Structure formats: structure tokens, C-alpha cells
CSV table of N, CA and C in Angstrom, one decimal:
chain,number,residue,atom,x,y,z
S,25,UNK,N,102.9,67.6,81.6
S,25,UNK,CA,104.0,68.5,81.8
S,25,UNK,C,103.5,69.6,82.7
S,26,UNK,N,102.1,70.5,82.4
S,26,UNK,CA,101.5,71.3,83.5
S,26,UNK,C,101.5,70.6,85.1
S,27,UNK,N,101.2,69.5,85.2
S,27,UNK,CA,101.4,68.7,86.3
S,27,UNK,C,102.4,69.0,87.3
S,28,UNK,N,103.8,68.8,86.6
S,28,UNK,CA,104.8,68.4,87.1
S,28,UNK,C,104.8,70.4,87.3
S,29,UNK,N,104.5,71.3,86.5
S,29,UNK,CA,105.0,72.4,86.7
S,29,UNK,C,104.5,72.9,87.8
S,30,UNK,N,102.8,72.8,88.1
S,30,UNK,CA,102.4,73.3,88.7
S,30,UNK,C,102.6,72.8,90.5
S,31,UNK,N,103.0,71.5,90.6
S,31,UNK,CA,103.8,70.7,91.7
S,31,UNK,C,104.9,71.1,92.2
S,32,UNK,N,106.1,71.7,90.9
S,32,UNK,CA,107.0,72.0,91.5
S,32,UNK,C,106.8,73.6,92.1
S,33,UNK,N,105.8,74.3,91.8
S,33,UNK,CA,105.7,75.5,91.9
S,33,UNK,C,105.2,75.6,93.4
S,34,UNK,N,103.7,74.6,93.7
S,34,UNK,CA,103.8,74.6,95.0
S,34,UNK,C,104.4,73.7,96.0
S,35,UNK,N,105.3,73.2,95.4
S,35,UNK,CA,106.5,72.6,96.5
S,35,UNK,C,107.7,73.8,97.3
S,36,UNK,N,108.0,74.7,95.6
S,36,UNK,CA,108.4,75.7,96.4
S,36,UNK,C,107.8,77.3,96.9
S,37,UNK,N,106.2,77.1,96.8
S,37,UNK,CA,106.3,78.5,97.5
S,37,UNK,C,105.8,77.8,99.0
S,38,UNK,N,106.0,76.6,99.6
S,38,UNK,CA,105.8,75.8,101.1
S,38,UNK,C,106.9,75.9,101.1
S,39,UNK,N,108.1,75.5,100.6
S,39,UNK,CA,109.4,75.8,101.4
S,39,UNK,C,110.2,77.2,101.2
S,40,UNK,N,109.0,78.2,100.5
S,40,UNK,CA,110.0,79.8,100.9
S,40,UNK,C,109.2,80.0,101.9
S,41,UNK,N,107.9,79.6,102.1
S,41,UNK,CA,106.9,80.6,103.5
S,41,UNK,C,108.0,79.4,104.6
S,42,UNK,N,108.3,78.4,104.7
S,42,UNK,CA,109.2,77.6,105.5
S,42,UNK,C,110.1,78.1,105.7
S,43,UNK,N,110.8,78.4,104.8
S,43,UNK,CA,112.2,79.5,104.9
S,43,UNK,C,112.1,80.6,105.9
S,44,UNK,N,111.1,81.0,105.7
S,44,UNK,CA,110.7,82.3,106.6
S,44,UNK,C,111.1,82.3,108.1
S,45,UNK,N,111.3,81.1,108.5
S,45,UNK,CA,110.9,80.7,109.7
S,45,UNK,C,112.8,80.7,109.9
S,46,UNK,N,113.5,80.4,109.6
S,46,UNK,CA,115.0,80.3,109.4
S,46,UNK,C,115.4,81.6,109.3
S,47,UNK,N,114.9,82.6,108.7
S,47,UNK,CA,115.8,83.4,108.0
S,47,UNK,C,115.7,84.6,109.1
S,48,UNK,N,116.9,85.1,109.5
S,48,UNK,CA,116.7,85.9,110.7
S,48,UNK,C,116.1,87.0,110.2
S,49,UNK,N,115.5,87.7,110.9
S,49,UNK,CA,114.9,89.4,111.0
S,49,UNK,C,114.2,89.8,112.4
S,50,UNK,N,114.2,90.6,112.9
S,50,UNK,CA,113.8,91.1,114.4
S,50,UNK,C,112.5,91.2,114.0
S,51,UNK,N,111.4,90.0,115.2
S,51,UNK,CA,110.6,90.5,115.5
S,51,UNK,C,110.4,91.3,116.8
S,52,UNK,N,109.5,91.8,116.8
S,52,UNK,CA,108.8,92.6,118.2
S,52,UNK,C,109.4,92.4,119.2
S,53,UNK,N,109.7,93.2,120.2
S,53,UNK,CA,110.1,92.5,121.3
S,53,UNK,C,109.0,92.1,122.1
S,54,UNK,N,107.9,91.9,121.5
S,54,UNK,CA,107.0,90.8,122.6
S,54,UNK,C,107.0,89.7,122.4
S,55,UNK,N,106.5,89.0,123.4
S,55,UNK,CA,106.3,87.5,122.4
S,55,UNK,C,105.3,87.4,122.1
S,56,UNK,N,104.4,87.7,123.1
S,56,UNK,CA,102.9,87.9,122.1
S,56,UNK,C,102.6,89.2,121.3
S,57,UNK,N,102.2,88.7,120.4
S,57,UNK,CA,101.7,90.3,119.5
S,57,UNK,C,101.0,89.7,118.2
S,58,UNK,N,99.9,90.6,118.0
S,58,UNK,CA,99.4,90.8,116.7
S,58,UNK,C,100.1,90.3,115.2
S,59,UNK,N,101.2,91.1,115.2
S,59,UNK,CA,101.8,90.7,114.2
S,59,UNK,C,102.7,89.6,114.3
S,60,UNK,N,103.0,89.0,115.5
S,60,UNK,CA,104.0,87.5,115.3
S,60,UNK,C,102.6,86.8,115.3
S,61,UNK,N,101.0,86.8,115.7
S,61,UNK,CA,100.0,85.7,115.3
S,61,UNK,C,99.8,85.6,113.6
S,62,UNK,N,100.1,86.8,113.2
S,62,UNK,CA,99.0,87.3,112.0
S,62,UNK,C,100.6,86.1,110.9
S,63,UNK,N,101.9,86.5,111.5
S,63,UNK,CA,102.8,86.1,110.7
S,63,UNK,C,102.7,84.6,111.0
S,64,UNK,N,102.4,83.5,112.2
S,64,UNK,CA,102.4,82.5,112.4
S,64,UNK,C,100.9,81.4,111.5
S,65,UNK,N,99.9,82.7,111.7
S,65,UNK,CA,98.6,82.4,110.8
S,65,UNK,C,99.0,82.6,108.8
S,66,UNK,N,99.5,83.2,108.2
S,66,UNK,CA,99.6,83.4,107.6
S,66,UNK,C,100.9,81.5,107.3
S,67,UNK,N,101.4,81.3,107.7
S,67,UNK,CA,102.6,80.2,107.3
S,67,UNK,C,101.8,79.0,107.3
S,68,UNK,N,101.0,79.0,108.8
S,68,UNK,CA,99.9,78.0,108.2
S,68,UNK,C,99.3,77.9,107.6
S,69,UNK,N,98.0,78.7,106.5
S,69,UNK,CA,97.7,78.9,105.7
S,69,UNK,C,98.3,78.3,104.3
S,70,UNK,N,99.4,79.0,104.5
S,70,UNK,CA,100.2,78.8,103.1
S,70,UNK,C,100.5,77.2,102.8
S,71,UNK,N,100.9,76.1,104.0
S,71,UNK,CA,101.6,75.1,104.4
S,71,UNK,C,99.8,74.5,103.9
S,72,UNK,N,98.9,74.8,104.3
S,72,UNK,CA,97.5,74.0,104.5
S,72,UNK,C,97.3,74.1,102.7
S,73,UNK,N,97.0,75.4,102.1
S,73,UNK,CA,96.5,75.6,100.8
S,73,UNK,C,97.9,74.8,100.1
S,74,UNK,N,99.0,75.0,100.1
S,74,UNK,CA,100.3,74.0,99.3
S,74,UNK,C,99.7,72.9,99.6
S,75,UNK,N,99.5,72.3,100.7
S,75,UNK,CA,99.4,70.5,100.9
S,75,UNK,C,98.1,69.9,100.1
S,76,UNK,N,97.1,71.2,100.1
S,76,UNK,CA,96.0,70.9,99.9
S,76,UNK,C,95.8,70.8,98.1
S,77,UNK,N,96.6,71.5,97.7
S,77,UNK,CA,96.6,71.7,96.0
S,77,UNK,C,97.5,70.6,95.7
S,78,UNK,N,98.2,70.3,96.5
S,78,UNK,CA,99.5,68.9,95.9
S,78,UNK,C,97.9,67.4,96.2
S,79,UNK,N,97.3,67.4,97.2
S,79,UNK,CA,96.4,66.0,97.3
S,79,UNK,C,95.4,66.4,96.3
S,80,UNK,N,95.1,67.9,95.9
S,80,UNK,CA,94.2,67.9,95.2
S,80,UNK,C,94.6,67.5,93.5
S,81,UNK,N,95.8,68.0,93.3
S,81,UNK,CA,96.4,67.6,91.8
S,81,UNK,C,96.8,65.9,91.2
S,82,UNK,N,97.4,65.6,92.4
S,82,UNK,CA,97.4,64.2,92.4
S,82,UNK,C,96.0,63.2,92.5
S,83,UNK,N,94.9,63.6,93.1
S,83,UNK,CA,93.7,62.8,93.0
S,83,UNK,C,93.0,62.9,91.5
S,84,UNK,N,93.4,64.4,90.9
S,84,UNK,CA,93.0,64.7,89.7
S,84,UNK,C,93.8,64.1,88.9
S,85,UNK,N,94.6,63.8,88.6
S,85,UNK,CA,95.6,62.9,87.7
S,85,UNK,C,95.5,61.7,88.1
S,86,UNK,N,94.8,60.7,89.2
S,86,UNK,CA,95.0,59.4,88.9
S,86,UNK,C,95.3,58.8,90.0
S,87,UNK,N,96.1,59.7,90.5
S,87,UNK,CA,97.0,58.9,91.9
S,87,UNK,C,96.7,59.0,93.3
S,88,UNK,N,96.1,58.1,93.8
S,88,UNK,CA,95.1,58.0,94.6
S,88,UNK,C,95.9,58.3,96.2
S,89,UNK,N,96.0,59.1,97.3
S,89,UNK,CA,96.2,59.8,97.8
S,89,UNK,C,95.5,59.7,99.5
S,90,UNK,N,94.1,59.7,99.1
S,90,UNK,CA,93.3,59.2,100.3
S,90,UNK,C,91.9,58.7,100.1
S,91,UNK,N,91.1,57.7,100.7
S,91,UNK,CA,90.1,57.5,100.3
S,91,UNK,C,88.3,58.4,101.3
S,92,UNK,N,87.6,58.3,100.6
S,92,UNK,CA,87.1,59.1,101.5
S,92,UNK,C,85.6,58.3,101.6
S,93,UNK,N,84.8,58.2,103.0
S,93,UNK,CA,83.7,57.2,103.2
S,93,UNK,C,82.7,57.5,102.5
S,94,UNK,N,82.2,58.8,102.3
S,94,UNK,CA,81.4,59.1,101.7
S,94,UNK,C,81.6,60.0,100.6
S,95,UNK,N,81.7,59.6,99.3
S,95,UNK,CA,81.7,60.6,97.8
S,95,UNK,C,80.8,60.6,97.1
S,96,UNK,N,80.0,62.2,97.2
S,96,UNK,CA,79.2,62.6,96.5
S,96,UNK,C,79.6,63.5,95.5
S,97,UNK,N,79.6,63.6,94.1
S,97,UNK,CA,80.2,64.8,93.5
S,97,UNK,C,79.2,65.2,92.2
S,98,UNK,N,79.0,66.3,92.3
S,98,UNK,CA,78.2,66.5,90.8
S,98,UNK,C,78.9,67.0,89.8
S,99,UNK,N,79.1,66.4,88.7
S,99,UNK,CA,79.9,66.0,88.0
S,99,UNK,C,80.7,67.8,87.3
S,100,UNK,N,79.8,69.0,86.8
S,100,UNK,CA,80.6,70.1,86.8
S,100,UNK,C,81.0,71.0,88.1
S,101,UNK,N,81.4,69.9,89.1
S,101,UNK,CA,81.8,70.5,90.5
S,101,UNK,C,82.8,69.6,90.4
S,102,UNK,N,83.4,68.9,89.9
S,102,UNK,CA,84.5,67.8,90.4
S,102,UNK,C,85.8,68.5,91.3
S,103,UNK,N,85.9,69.0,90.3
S,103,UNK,CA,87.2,70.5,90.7
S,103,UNK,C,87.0,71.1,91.8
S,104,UNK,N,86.4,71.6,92.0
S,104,UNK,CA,85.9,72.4,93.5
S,104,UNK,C,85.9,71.3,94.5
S,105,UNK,N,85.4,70.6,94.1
S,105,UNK,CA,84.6,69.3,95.6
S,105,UNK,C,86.1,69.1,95.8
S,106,UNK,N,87.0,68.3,94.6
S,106,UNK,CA,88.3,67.7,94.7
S,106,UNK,C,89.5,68.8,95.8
S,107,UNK,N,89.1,70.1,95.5
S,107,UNK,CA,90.0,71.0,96.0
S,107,UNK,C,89.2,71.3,97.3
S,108,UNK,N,88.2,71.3,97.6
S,108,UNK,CA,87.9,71.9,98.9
S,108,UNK,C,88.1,70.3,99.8
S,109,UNK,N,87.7,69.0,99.4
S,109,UNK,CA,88.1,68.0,99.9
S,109,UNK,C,89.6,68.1,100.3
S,110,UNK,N,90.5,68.5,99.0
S,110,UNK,CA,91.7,68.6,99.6
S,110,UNK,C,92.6,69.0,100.6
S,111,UNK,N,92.1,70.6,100.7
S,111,UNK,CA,92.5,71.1,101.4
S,111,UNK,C,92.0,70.8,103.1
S,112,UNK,N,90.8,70.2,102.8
S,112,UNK,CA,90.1,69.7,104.5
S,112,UNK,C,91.6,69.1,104.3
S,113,UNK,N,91.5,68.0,103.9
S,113,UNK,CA,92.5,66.6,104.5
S,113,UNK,C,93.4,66.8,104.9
S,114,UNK,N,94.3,68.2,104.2
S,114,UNK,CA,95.5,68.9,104.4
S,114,UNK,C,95.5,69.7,105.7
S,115,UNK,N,94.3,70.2,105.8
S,115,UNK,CA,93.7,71.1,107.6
S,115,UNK,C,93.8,70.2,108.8
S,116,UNK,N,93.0,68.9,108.6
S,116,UNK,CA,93.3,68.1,109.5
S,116,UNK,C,94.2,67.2,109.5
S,117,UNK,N,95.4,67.2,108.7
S,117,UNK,CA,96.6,66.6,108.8
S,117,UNK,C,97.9,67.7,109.6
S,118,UNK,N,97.6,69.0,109.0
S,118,UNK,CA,98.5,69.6,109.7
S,118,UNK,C,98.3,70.1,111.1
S,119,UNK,N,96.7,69.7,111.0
S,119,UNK,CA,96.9,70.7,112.9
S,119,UNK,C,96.7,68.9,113.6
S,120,UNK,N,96.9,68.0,112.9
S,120,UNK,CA,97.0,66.2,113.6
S,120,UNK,C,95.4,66.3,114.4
S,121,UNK,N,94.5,66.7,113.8
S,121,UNK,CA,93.0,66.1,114.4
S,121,UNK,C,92.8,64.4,114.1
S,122,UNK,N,92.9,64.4,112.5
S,122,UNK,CA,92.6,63.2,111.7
S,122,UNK,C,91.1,62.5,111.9
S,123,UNK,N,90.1,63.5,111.7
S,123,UNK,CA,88.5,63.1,112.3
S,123,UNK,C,88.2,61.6,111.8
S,124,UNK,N,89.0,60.7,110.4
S,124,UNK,CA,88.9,59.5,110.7
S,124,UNK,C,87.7,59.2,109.2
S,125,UNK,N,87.2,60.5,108.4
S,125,UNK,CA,86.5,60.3,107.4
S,125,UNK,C,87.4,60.2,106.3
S,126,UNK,N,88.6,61.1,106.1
S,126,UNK,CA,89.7,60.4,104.8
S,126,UNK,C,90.7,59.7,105.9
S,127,UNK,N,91.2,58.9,105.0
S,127,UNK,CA,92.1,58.1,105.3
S,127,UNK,C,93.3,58.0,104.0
S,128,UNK,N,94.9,58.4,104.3
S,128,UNK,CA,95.5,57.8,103.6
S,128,UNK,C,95.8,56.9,103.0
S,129,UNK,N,96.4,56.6,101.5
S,129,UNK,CA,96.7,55.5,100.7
S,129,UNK,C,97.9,55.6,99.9
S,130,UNK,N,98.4,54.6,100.0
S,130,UNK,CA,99.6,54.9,98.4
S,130,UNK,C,100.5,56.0,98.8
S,131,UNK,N,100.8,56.7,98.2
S,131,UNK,CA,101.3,57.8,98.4
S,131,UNK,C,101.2,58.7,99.5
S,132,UNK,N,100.1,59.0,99.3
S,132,UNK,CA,99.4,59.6,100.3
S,132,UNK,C,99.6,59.9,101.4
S,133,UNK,N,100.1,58.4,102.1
S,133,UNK,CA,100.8,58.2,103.1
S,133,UNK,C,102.0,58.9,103.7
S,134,UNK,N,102.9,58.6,102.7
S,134,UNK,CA,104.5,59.6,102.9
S,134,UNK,C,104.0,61.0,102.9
S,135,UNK,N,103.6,61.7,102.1
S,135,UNK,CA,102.9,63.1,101.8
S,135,UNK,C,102.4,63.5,103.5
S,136,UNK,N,101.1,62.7,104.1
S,136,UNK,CA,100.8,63.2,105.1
S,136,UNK,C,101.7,63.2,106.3
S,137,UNK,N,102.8,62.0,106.1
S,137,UNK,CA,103.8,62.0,107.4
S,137,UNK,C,104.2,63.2,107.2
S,138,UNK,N,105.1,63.6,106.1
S,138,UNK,CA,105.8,64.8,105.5
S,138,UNK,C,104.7,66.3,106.3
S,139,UNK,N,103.8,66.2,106.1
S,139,UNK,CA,102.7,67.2,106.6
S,139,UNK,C,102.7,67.5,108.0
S,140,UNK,N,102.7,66.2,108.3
S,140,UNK,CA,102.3,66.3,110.2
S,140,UNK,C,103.4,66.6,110.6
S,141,UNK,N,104.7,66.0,110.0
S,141,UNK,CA,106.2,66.7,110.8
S,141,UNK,C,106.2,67.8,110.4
S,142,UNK,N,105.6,68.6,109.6
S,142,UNK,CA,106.2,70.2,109.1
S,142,UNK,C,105.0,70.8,110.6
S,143,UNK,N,103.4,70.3,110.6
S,143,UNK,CA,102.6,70.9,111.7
S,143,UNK,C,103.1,70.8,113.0
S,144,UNK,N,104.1,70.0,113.4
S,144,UNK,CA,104.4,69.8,114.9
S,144,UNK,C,105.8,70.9,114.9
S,145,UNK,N,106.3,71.0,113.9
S,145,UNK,CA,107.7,71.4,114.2
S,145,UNK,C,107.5,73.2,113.9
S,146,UNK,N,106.7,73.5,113.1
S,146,UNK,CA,106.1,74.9,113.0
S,146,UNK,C,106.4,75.6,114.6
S,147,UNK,N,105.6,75.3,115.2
S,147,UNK,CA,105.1,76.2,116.5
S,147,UNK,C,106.8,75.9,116.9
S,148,UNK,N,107.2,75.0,117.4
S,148,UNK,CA,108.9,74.9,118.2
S,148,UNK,C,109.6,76.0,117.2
S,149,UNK,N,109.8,75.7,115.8
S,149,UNK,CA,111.0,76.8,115.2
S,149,UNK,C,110.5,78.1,115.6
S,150,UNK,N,108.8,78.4,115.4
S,150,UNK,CA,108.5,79.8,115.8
S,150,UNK,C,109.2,80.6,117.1
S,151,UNK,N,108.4,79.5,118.2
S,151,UNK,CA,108.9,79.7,119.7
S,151,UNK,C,110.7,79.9,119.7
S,152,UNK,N,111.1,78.7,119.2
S,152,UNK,CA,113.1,79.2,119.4
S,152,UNK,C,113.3,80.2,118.5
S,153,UNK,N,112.7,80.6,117.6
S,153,UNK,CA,113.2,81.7,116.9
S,153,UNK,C,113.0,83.5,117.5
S,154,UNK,N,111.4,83.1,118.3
S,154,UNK,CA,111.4,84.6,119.2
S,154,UNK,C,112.4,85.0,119.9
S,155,UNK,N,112.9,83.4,121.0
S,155,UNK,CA,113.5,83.3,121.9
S,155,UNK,C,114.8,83.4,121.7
S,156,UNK,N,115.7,83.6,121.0
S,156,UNK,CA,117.0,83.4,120.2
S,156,UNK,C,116.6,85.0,119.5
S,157,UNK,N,115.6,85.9,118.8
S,157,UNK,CA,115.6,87.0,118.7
S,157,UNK,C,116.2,88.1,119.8
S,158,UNK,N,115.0,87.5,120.5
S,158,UNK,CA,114.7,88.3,122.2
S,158,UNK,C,116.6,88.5,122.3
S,159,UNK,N,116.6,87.5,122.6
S,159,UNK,CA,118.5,87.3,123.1
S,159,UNK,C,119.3,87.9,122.9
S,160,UNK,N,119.6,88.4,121.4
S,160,UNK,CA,120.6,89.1,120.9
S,160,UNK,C,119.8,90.5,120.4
């Protein structure tokens, strides 16, 4: 039951930092600036640690997600290795490197498609949202 709570919790705080991106408010009238990077760095973040705690909770419960070439783990590190593995997979799924040492499985699969379309479509809503600011 913690499972399902803690899943639905970070499903939705990735679609309020998502929301952000929708919800009108004036930024700056530059387009570059400090604070539209720090607010663009900050969503990625959020989208990278959410994706990364969803592959890491599911590999911890059973459901296998991605496989990885080489696993070394000492056994009272499981947790850590599991979460900092996760969140890699989650880093190079959303900026689309894919260096080719995890690989999707099962599940896993739909999750990372779901991932890569949120990384590509990020920067575009950013960009039309300055530009649609700027405007009015």
C-alpha cells in the first residue's frame, strides 16, 4: 500500500512542476535570463528525480524496469546503488543520450517512452511559452 502511495505522490508532484509550464505568469521580458534558466533547470530536475524514484521503487518491489551490464552492489547499499542507478537511467533518458549500459524491459519500456516525450517537448512548451508571453 506504501508503494502505490508513494508512486502516486511522485506521479503528481512531475505533473504540478509540468503544470508550471501551462500555467500563465509573466516572465522577464528577456528571453534569456538567469531566472527563466534557474526555472527551466529546476523542472528538469524535478522530471529527472520523479522518473528516477518511480524506476527506483519499481526495481525495489520486483518489477523489473531495466537491465543493467554490470551489477555490483553491497548488500547494506542496495537502496542507494538502486536510487542513484535510478536516477542515472532517468538523466540519460530524459536529456535522450541512452549511453547503452541500462537498457529497458517490461515495463520499463512504456515509462521511458513516457520520459523521452516529456524531455523533447520541455524546451518547445518553454520556448512557446516566452514567446506567447513576450506577445501580449
Amino acid at each position: 500500500m506504501f508503494f502505490y502511495f508513494l508512486l502516486a505522490m511522485i506521479i503528481f508532484f512531475i505533473m504540478m512542476s509540468l503544470r508550471t509550464l501551462f500555467v500563465p505568469y509573466r516572465l522577464k521580458e528577456k528571453w534569456v535570463s538567469f531566472e527563466n534558466f534557474l526555472y527551466l533547470f529546476f523542472v528538469y530536475i524535478t522530471i529527472m528525480i520523479g522518473f528516477g524514484l518511480i524506476y527506483t521503487l519499481l526495481q525495489l518491489n520486483g518489477v523489473q524496469v531495466y537491465n543493467e551490464s554490470q551489477q555490483i552492489y553491497a548488500s547494506s547499499l542496495h537502496f542507494l546503488d538502486e536510487l542513484q542507478t535510478g536516477i542515472y537511467f532517468s538523466g540519460i533518458t530524459l536529456f535522450s543520450v541512452g549511453f547503452g549500459d541500462l537498457t529497458p524491459i517490461g515495463l520499463g519500456r512504456l515509462i521511458v517512452v513516457i520520459e523521452a516525450l516529456i524531455g523533447y517537448t520541455i524546451p518547445a512548451a518553454f520556448v512557446a511559452r516566452a514567446v506567447l508571453d513576450l506577445e501580449s
